Coordinates of C-alpha atoms and ligand atoms in Angstrom, one line a residue:
M104 CA 168.8 -18.7 -34.6
P105 CA 168.1 -15.6 -32.6
I106 CA 170.8 -14.5 -30.2
S107 CA 169.7 -15.1 -26.6
R108 CA 170.4 -12.7 -23.8
T109 CA 171.4 -13.5 -20.3
D110 CA 170.4 -11.4 -17.3
N111 CA 173.2 -12.9 -15.3
E112 CA 175.9 -10.4 -14.8
V113 CA 179.3 -11.6 -15.9
N114 CA 182.2 -10.2 -13.9
T115 CA 185.4 -9.3 -15.6
R116 CA 188.5 -7.1 -15.1
V117 CA 190.1 -4.7 -17.5
P118 CA 193.6 -3.2 -17.7
R119 CA 193.8 0.5 -17.4
S120 CA 196.8 0.9 -19.6
S121 CA 195.0 0.7 -22.9
P122 CA 193.2 3.6 -24.6
Y123 CA 190.6 1.0 -25.2
W124 CA 188.7 -1.1 -22.8
Y125 CA 189.7 -4.6 -23.3
A126 CA 187.5 -7.4 -22.5
A127 CA 189.4 -9.6 -20.3
A128 CA 189.3 -13.2 -20.8
A129 CA 190.4 -13.5 -17.3
P130 CA 189.5 -16.3 -15.0
A131 CA 187.1 -13.9 -13.5
V132 CA 184.9 -14.2 -16.5
E133 CA 182.2 -16.6 -15.4
L134 CA 181.2 -18.3 -18.6
P135 CA 180.8 -21.9 -19.6
A136 CA 183.6 -23.4 -21.7
G137 CA 183.2 -22.5 -25.4
Q138 CA 180.7 -19.8 -24.6
V139 CA 181.2 -16.2 -25.9
L140 CA 179.6 -13.3 -24.3
V141 CA 179.1 -10.0 -26.0
A142 CA 178.5 -7.2 -23.6
D143 CA 175.3 -5.2 -24.3
E144 CA 176.0 -3.2 -21.2
V145 CA 179.2 -2.5 -19.4
R146 CA 178.8 -1.7 -15.7
L147 CA 181.8 0.4 -14.5
P148 CA 183.3 0.1 -11.0
D149 CA 182.0 3.7 -10.2
G150 CA 178.4 2.7 -11.0
R151 CA 178.2 4.2 -14.5
V152 CA 176.8 2.0 -17.2
I153 CA 177.9 2.1 -20.8
A154 CA 175.4 0.8 -23.3
C155 CA 176.9 -1.3 -26.1
P156 CA 174.3 -1.1 -28.8
A157 CA 176.3 -2.9 -31.4
A158 CA 176.2 -6.1 -29.3
P159 CA 173.4 -7.9 -31.3
M160 CA 175.3 -7.4 -34.6
V161 CA 178.7 -8.5 -33.1
A162 CA 177.1 -11.5 -31.4
G163 CA 175.2 -12.4 -34.6
A164 CA 178.5 -12.5 -36.6
I165 CA 180.2 -14.5 -33.9
G166 CA 177.3 -16.9 -33.9
A167 CA 177.4 -17.2 -37.7
A168 CA 181.1 -18.1 -37.4
G169 CA 180.0 -21.1 -35.4
H170 CA 180.6 -20.1 -31.8
P171 CA 177.9 -20.3 -29.1
V172 CA 177.2 -16.7 -28.1
V173 CA 175.0 -14.7 -25.8
T174 CA 174.6 -11.1 -25.1
G175 CA 174.4 -9.7 -21.6
P176 CA 175.8 -7.3 -19.0
V177 CA 179.4 -7.2 -18.0
R178 CA 180.5 -5.8 -14.7
L179 CA 184.1 -4.6 -14.5
L180 CA 185.4 -5.5 -11.1
T181 CA 188.6 -3.4 -11.1
E182 CA 190.5 -1.0 -13.3
A183 CA 193.8 -2.0 -12.0
A184 CA 196.3 -2.8 -14.8
D185 CA 197.1 -6.4 -14.7
S186 CA 199.4 -8.0 -17.1
G187 CA 197.9 -11.3 -16.2
F188 CA 194.8 -10.4 -18.2
D189 CA 194.7 -11.8 -21.6
A190 CA 192.9 -9.3 -23.7
A191 CA 190.4 -11.4 -25.5
V192 CA 188.9 -9.3 -28.0
A193 CA 187.5 -5.8 -28.2
R194 CA 188.4 -2.7 -30.0
T195 CA 186.3 -0.6 -27.8
P196 CA 186.6 3.1 -27.9
V197 CA 184.3 3.6 -25.1
S198 CA 186.9 5.5 -23.3
A199 CA 185.4 8.7 -24.5
Y200 CA 182.1 7.8 -22.9
A201 CA 183.8 6.5 -19.8
S202 CA 185.4 9.8 -19.3
G203 CA 182.2 11.6 -20.1
E204 CA 183.4 13.2 -23.3
A205 CA 181.1 13.4 -26.3
P206 CA 182.1 11.3 -29.2
D207 CA 183.1 13.0 -32.4
A208 CA 183.7 12.0 -36.0
Q209 CA 187.4 11.4 -35.4
S210 CA 186.8 9.0 -32.6
P211 CA 183.5 7.3 -33.4
G212 CA 181.7 7.0 -30.1
G213 CA 178.8 5.0 -28.9
V214 CA 180.8 1.9 -29.7
A215 CA 181.4 -0.5 -27.0
V216 CA 182.3 -3.9 -28.2
M217 CA 183.3 -6.0 -25.3
V218 CA 183.5 -9.7 -25.8
A219 CA 184.5 -12.2 -23.3
A220 CA 185.7 -15.6 -24.3
P221 CA 187.0 -17.7 -21.5
D222 CA 188.9 -20.2 -23.7
T223 CA 192.2 -19.3 -25.1
W224 CA 191.6 -21.3 -28.3
L225 CA 188.5 -19.3 -29.0
R226 CA 190.1 -15.8 -28.8
P227 CA 191.8 -15.5 -32.2
A228 CA 188.6 -16.5 -34.1
V229 CA 186.4 -14.3 -32.1
G230 CA 188.9 -11.5 -32.2
A231 CA 188.9 -11.6 -36.0
V232 CA 185.2 -11.1 -36.0
V233 CA 185.4 -8.2 -33.6
D234 CA 188.2 -6.7 -35.7
S235 CA 186.0 -6.8 -38.7
W236 CA 183.4 -4.8 -36.9
A237 CA 186.1 -2.3 -35.7
R238 CA 187.0 -1.7 -39.3
V239 CA 183.5 -0.6 -40.2
M240 CA 183.1 1.9 -37.4
R241 CA 182.4 5.4 -38.7
P242 CA 179.7 8.1 -38.7
R243 CA 176.7 7.1 -40.9
T244 CA 173.4 8.3 -42.2
V245 CA 170.3 6.2 -42.3
L246 CA 167.6 6.9 -44.8
L247 CA 164.4 5.6 -43.3
A248 CA 161.8 4.6 -45.9
S249 CA 158.2 5.5 -44.9
P250 CA 155.7 3.9 -45.0
R251 CA 157.4 0.7 -43.7
S252 CA 156.5 -2.1 -41.2
F253 CA 153.0 -3.2 -40.3
C254 CA 150.1 -2.7 -42.7
A255 CA 146.4 -2.7 -41.6
G256 CA 145.9 -6.3 -42.5
V257 CA 148.8 -7.5 -40.3
E258 CA 147.7 -5.3 -37.4
R259 CA 144.3 -6.8 -37.6
A260 CA 145.5 -10.4 -37.8
I261 CA 147.8 -10.0 -34.8
D262 CA 145.1 -8.2 -32.9
V263 CA 142.7 -11.1 -33.5
V264 CA 145.2 -13.7 -32.0
E265 CA 146.0 -11.4 -29.1
A266 CA 142.3 -10.8 -28.3
L267 CA 141.6 -14.5 -28.4
L268 CA 144.5 -15.2 -26.2
E269 CA 143.2 -12.6 -23.7
Q270 CA 139.7 -14.2 -23.8
H271 CA 140.6 -17.8 -23.7
A272 CA 144.0 -18.4 -22.3
P273 CA 143.0 -17.7 -18.7
G274 CA 140.3 -20.3 -18.9
G275 CA 142.8 -22.8 -20.3
R276 CA 141.3 -23.0 -23.8
R277 CA 143.9 -23.2 -26.5
V278 CA 144.1 -20.8 -29.4
F279 CA 145.3 -22.6 -32.5
V280 CA 146.5 -20.8 -35.6
R281 CA 146.6 -22.4 -39.0
K282 CA 150.0 -21.5 -40.6
Q283 CA 151.9 -18.4 -39.6
I284 CA 149.4 -15.7 -38.8
V285 CA 151.8 -13.4 -40.7
H286 CA 155.1 -14.2 -42.2
N287 CA 157.4 -12.9 -39.5
T288 CA 159.6 -14.9 -37.1
R289 CA 159.5 -12.3 -34.3
V290 CA 155.7 -12.0 -34.4
I291 CA 155.2 -15.8 -34.4
A292 CA 157.7 -16.2 -31.5
G293 CA 155.9 -13.5 -29.5
L294 CA 152.5 -15.0 -30.0
A295 CA 153.7 -18.5 -29.3
E296 CA 155.3 -17.3 -26.1
R297 CA 151.9 -16.0 -25.1
G298 CA 150.3 -19.3 -25.7
A299 CA 149.2 -19.4 -29.4
V300 CA 149.7 -22.8 -30.9
F301 CA 150.7 -22.7 -34.6
V302 CA 149.9 -25.7 -36.8
E303 CA 150.4 -26.4 -40.4
E304 CA 147.1 -28.2 -41.1
L305 CA 143.8 -28.6 -39.4
D306 CA 144.2 -32.4 -38.8
E307 CA 146.8 -31.4 -36.1
I308 CA 144.0 -29.8 -34.1
P309 CA 141.5 -31.7 -31.8
A310 CA 137.9 -31.6 -33.1
G311 CA 135.9 -28.7 -31.7
S312 CA 138.9 -26.5 -31.1
L313 CA 139.2 -22.7 -31.7
V314 CA 141.3 -21.9 -34.7
V315 CA 142.4 -18.7 -36.4
F316 CA 142.9 -18.6 -40.2
S317 CA 146.0 -16.5 -41.1
A318 CA 146.1 -13.1 -42.9
H319 CA 146.9 -14.8 -46.2
G320 CA 143.5 -16.5 -46.5
V321 CA 142.5 -20.1 -47.0
S322 CA 140.8 -22.1 -49.8
P323 CA 137.1 -23.2 -49.5
Q324 CA 138.5 -26.7 -49.1
V325 CA 140.1 -25.7 -45.8
R326 CA 136.9 -24.0 -44.7
A327 CA 135.0 -27.2 -45.4
E328 CA 137.5 -29.3 -43.5
A329 CA 137.1 -26.9 -40.5
E330 CA 133.4 -27.4 -40.6
R331 CA 133.7 -31.2 -40.9
R332 CA 135.9 -31.2 -37.8
N333 CA 133.5 -28.9 -36.0
L334 CA 136.2 -26.3 -35.4
Q335 CA 135.3 -22.8 -34.2
V336 CA 136.9 -20.6 -36.8
V337 CA 138.0 -17.0 -36.4
D338 CA 139.0 -15.7 -39.8
A339 CA 141.9 -13.2 -39.8
T340 CA 142.2 -13.1 -43.6
C341 CA 143.1 -9.6 -44.7
P342 CA 140.0 -8.0 -46.3
L343 CA 142.1 -7.2 -49.4
V344 CA 142.8 -10.9 -49.9
T345 CA 139.2 -11.7 -49.4
K346 CA 138.4 -9.2 -52.1
V347 CA 140.6 -11.2 -54.6
H348 CA 138.8 -14.5 -53.5
A349 CA 135.5 -12.8 -54.4
E350 CA 136.8 -11.8 -57.8
A351 CA 138.0 -15.3 -58.5
R352 CA 134.5 -16.7 -57.7
R353 CA 132.7 -14.0 -59.7
F354 CA 134.8 -14.5 -62.9
A355 CA 134.8 -18.3 -62.6
E356 CA 131.0 -18.2 -62.3
R357 CA 130.9 -16.2 -65.6
G358 CA 132.8 -19.0 -67.3
N359 CA 136.1 -17.1 -67.5
S360 CA 139.5 -18.7 -67.3
I361 CA 141.5 -17.1 -64.5
V362 CA 145.2 -16.4 -64.8
L363 CA 146.4 -15.9 -61.3
I364 CA 149.7 -14.0 -61.3
G365 CA 151.6 -15.0 -58.2
H366 CA 154.1 -17.3 -56.5
A367 CA 153.1 -21.0 -56.6
G368 CA 153.2 -22.5 -53.2
H369 CA 152.6 -19.2 -51.3
E370 CA 149.6 -19.6 -48.9
E371 CA 147.7 -16.7 -50.4
V372 CA 148.0 -18.1 -53.9
E373 CA 146.9 -21.6 -52.7
G374 CA 143.9 -20.0 -51.1
T375 CA 142.8 -17.9 -54.1
Y376 CA 143.5 -20.8 -56.5
G377 CA 141.2 -23.0 -54.4
E378 CA 138.2 -20.7 -55.1
A379 CA 138.1 -22.0 -58.7
P380 CA 140.8 -24.6 -59.2
D381 CA 139.3 -25.9 -62.5
A382 CA 139.3 -22.5 -64.0
T383 CA 142.6 -21.1 -62.7
V384 CA 146.2 -21.3 -63.8
V385 CA 149.0 -19.8 -61.7
V386 CA 151.5 -17.8 -63.6
G387 CA 154.8 -16.7 -62.1
G388 CA 155.9 -14.2 -64.7
P389 CA 156.0 -13.3 -68.4
Q390 CA 158.0 -16.5 -69.1
D391 CA 154.9 -18.5 -68.3
I392 CA 152.5 -16.8 -70.7
D393 CA 153.5 -18.8 -73.8
G394 CA 152.5 -22.0 -72.2
L395 CA 148.9 -20.9 -71.5
D396 CA 146.2 -22.8 -73.4
P397 CA 142.8 -21.4 -72.3
P398 CA 139.6 -23.0 -73.7
D399 CA 138.3 -19.6 -74.9
P400 CA 141.0 -16.9 -75.4
S401 CA 138.3 -14.2 -75.4
K402 CA 137.3 -15.0 -71.8
I403 CA 140.4 -14.5 -69.7
T404 CA 140.6 -12.7 -66.4
Y405 CA 143.8 -12.0 -64.6
L406 CA 144.1 -11.7 -60.9
T407 CA 147.2 -11.2 -58.8
Q408 CA 148.6 -12.0 -55.4
T409 CA 148.5 -8.9 -53.2
T410 CA 152.2 -8.7 -52.4
L411 CA 153.9 -8.8 -55.8
A412 CA 156.4 -6.4 -57.3
V413 CA 154.4 -3.7 -59.0
D414 CA 156.8 -3.3 -62.0
E415 CA 157.2 -7.0 -62.6
T416 CA 153.5 -7.6 -62.5
R417 CA 152.9 -4.8 -65.0
A418 CA 155.3 -6.7 -67.3
T419 CA 153.5 -10.0 -66.8
I420 CA 150.1 -8.3 -67.6
A421 CA 151.6 -6.7 -70.7
A422 CA 152.8 -10.1 -71.9
L423 CA 149.4 -11.6 -71.2
K424 CA 147.6 -8.9 -73.1
K425 CA 150.0 -9.1 -75.9
R426 CA 149.1 -12.7 -76.5
F427 CA 145.5 -12.5 -75.4
P428 CA 144.3 -8.9 -76.2
E429 CA 140.9 -9.5 -74.7
A430 CA 142.3 -10.5 -71.3
R431 CA 140.8 -8.3 -68.6
G432 CA 141.8 -7.4 -65.0
P433 CA 139.5 -6.9 -62.0
G434 CA 139.1 -3.2 -62.5
S435 CA 141.1 -2.2 -59.5
E436 CA 144.6 -3.3 -58.5
D437 CA 144.9 -6.6 -56.6
I438 CA 148.4 -5.6 -55.4
C439 CA 147.5 -3.9 -52.1
Y440 CA 148.1 -0.4 -51.0
A441 CA 150.7 -1.5 -48.4
T442 CA 152.8 -3.4 -50.9
T443 CA 152.7 -0.6 -53.4
N444 CA 153.5 2.1 -50.8
R445 CA 156.4 0.2 -49.3
Q446 CA 157.9 -0.3 -52.8
H447 CA 157.6 3.4 -53.7
A448 CA 159.2 4.3 -50.4
V449 CA 162.2 2.0 -50.9
G450 CA 162.4 3.2 -54.5
A451 CA 162.8 6.7 -53.1
I452 CA 165.8 5.9 -51.0
T453 CA 167.8 3.4 -53.0
E454 CA 169.6 5.8 -55.2
Q455 CA 171.2 7.7 -52.4
A456 CA 171.9 4.7 -50.3
D457 CA 175.1 2.6 -50.5
L458 CA 173.3 -0.3 -48.9
V459 CA 169.7 -1.1 -48.3
L460 CA 168.5 -3.3 -45.4
V461 CA 165.0 -4.6 -45.2
L462 CA 163.6 -6.1 -42.0
G463 CA 161.5 -9.1 -42.8
S464 CA 161.5 -12.9 -42.9
A465 CA 162.5 -15.0 -45.9
N466 CA 159.0 -16.3 -46.5
S467 CA 157.5 -12.8 -46.5
S468 CA 156.7 -12.1 -50.2
N469 CA 156.3 -8.3 -49.8
S470 CA 159.6 -8.0 -47.8
V471 CA 161.6 -10.0 -50.4
R472 CA 160.2 -7.8 -53.1
L473 CA 161.6 -4.7 -51.4
V474 CA 165.1 -6.3 -51.4
E475 CA 164.8 -7.2 -55.1
L476 CA 163.6 -3.7 -55.9
A477 CA 166.7 -2.1 -54.4
R478 CA 169.0 -4.7 -56.1
T479 CA 167.4 -4.1 -59.4
A480 CA 168.1 -0.4 -59.0
G481 CA 171.8 -1.4 -58.5
T482 CA 172.1 -0.9 -54.8
P483 CA 173.3 -3.9 -52.7
A484 CA 170.5 -5.0 -50.4
H485 CA 169.8 -7.6 -47.8
L486 CA 166.8 -9.0 -46.0
I487 CA 167.4 -9.2 -42.2
E488 CA 165.3 -10.8 -39.5
D489 CA 166.9 -8.4 -36.9
P490 CA 170.2 -6.6 -36.4
S491 CA 172.0 -9.8 -35.5
H492 CA 171.8 -10.7 -39.2
I493 CA 173.9 -7.7 -40.3
R494 CA 177.4 -8.7 -41.4
P495 CA 180.4 -6.3 -41.1
D496 CA 181.5 -6.7 -44.7
W497 CA 178.2 -5.3 -45.9
L498 CA 179.0 -2.0 -44.2
R499 CA 182.5 -1.6 -45.7
D500 CA 182.7 1.9 -47.3
V501 CA 179.0 2.4 -46.6
A502 CA 178.2 6.0 -45.5
T503 CA 174.4 5.9 -46.1
V504 CA 172.2 3.0 -45.2
G505 CA 168.6 2.8 -46.6
L506 CA 166.3 1.0 -44.1
S507 CA 162.8 -0.3 -44.5
A508 CA 160.7 -3.1 -43.1
G509 CA 158.1 -5.4 -44.8
A510 CA 154.4 -5.2 -43.9
S511 CA 154.8 -8.1 -41.4
A512 CA 157.9 -6.8 -39.6
P513 CA 157.3 -5.1 -36.2
H514 CA 158.3 -1.5 -35.8
A515 CA 160.5 -2.5 -32.8
L516 CA 162.9 -4.2 -35.2
V517 CA 163.5 -0.9 -37.0
Q518 CA 164.3 0.7 -33.7
E519 CA 166.6 -2.2 -32.7
T520 CA 168.4 -1.9 -36.0
L521 CA 168.9 1.9 -35.7
S522 CA 170.2 1.4 -32.2
A523 CA 172.6 -1.3 -33.3
L524 CA 174.0 0.8 -36.2
G525 CA 174.4 3.7 -33.8
G526 CA 176.8 1.4 -31.9
L527 CA 179.2 1.7 -34.8
G528 CA 179.5 5.5 -34.6
P529 CA 177.4 8.6 -34.7
L530 CA 174.2 8.0 -36.7
T531 CA 172.1 10.6 -38.5
V532 CA 168.6 9.3 -39.2
R533 CA 166.6 10.9 -42.0
E534 CA 163.1 9.7 -42.7
R535 CA 161.8 9.9 -46.3
V536 CA 158.1 9.9 -46.4
T537 CA 156.6 9.2 -49.8
T538 CA 153.0 8.9 -48.5
T539 CA 151.1 8.4 -45.2
E540 CA 148.7 5.6 -44.5
D541 CA 145.5 5.6 -42.4
T542 CA 143.9 2.4 -43.6
Y543 CA 142.3 0.5 -40.8
F544 CA 140.4 -2.8 -40.9
A545 CA 137.9 -3.5 -38.1
P546 CA 138.4 -6.8 -36.4
P547 CA 136.1 -9.7 -37.3
A548 CA 132.8 -9.7 -35.5
A549 CA 133.7 -12.8 -33.4
V550 CA 136.5 -10.8 -31.7
R551 CA 134.6 -7.5 -31.6
K552 CA 131.7 -8.7 -29.6
N553 CA 133.9 -10.2 -26.9
R554 CA 136.0 -7.1 -26.4
Ligands
LIG784 O1 154.1 -10.8 -48.0 P1 153.4 -12.0 -47.7 O2 152.2 -12.2 -48.5 O3 154.3 -13.2 -47.7 O4 152.9 -11.9 -46.2 P2 153.4 -11.2 -44.9 O5 152.8 -12.0 -43.8 O6 154.9 -11.1 -44.9 O7 152.9 -9.7 -44.9 C1 151.6 -9.3 -45.2 C2 150.6 -10.2 -44.8 C3 149.7 -10.9 -44.5
LIG785 FE1 146.5 -7.0 -46.5 FE2 148.3 -6.0 -48.1 FE3 148.8 -6.3 -45.6 FE4 148.6 -8.4 -47.1 S1 150.2 -6.8 -47.2 S2 147.8 -8.1 -45.1 S3 147.0 -7.7 -48.5 S4 147.2 -4.9 -46.4

């Protein structure tokens, strides 16, 4: 669950006596019972505002501990010491900021964790979570992998939906999207908020509707179904996926057996498989090669999903060729440039990183591969939707964090993560560029002509 933010200012009071600002769980804190608020901004009585960039992470951990939590601004009403205030939680060395001093390594600055919990019973539990964040405050370095985040296929697919919303939403025509346009929760939420209607299958859509096919592609069976239902289709399939579909058709027409290396159940694999279901077998890895029983071992073609691990796929192809020496590939790699580049970039930072964080959703194949790659290299790694998924124990003894984002994860998530990590102490960000990308895919004609 994403952490929601309230714009309603919550008033509270703090005692002056402490070197730290304590969030007061005073009666002045206007929160519903059981609700915890993590300040993302503290408004001081003199008008100054202290940003609390770690708020999403702190809130995420409190939410994960089972407490309803929001982030939002806190206004401090008074600085008068008041023994009546029950310091809820907060180890908050914002005093340096409050007094205008620059933070230094000894007193990690930029940290402002202010948590308001109105219920006495809540405070020990919430306090324990905040303490665990306090323990991982320190200066850090982030190694930023580049390239990262959106690829050309994802940019194009999102552009398609946005353009259709612009064209049709004002007139009240709904824009349906079959499956997730790309595998990212933030992207889907943003487009849904703007009016896109996501469905799993075409039978959920009224006949004659406008529907977008996702970047991962669809099988010919789905296209036929769309035609039967008289749907107006705009196809956002990535051109690099379309290329693999064409290969599947071409080799199947030649009478070849197709070994499709990929993850069974993934939309892209379902789509490619559907091009020649009678001639195709899906293979997950080298362990599946022994079970193959092609009608003619001299006529085998292998194709791959575009978002696989480069090294693992190489091993699968080697196992296939070992058993069927005449097996042939498509000539050029099916694993796309974006997947390959992001893997090289993560590979270049894992050795120096104590921890690798990858922004992406759990169903995003290319993002998950980046996490696996770092782990295989021996570096602890986690997939995170956004900074609220970071846990304090991951950061214990971590001086250098490697950061990347899958091809479907928006750039903004990287910025949010950098900002949140900066809330735990001074942050040095170093970008490691392994290559630059300039691939661009023009939008489909249906969208182009209307723009
Ligand atoms: O990596 P997969 O194929 O799961 O897709 P995602 O939407 O995450 O990113 C690239 C595309 C399309
Ligand atoms: Fe296309 Fe590769 Fe991006 Fe998938 S990850 S949309 S195949 S460029």
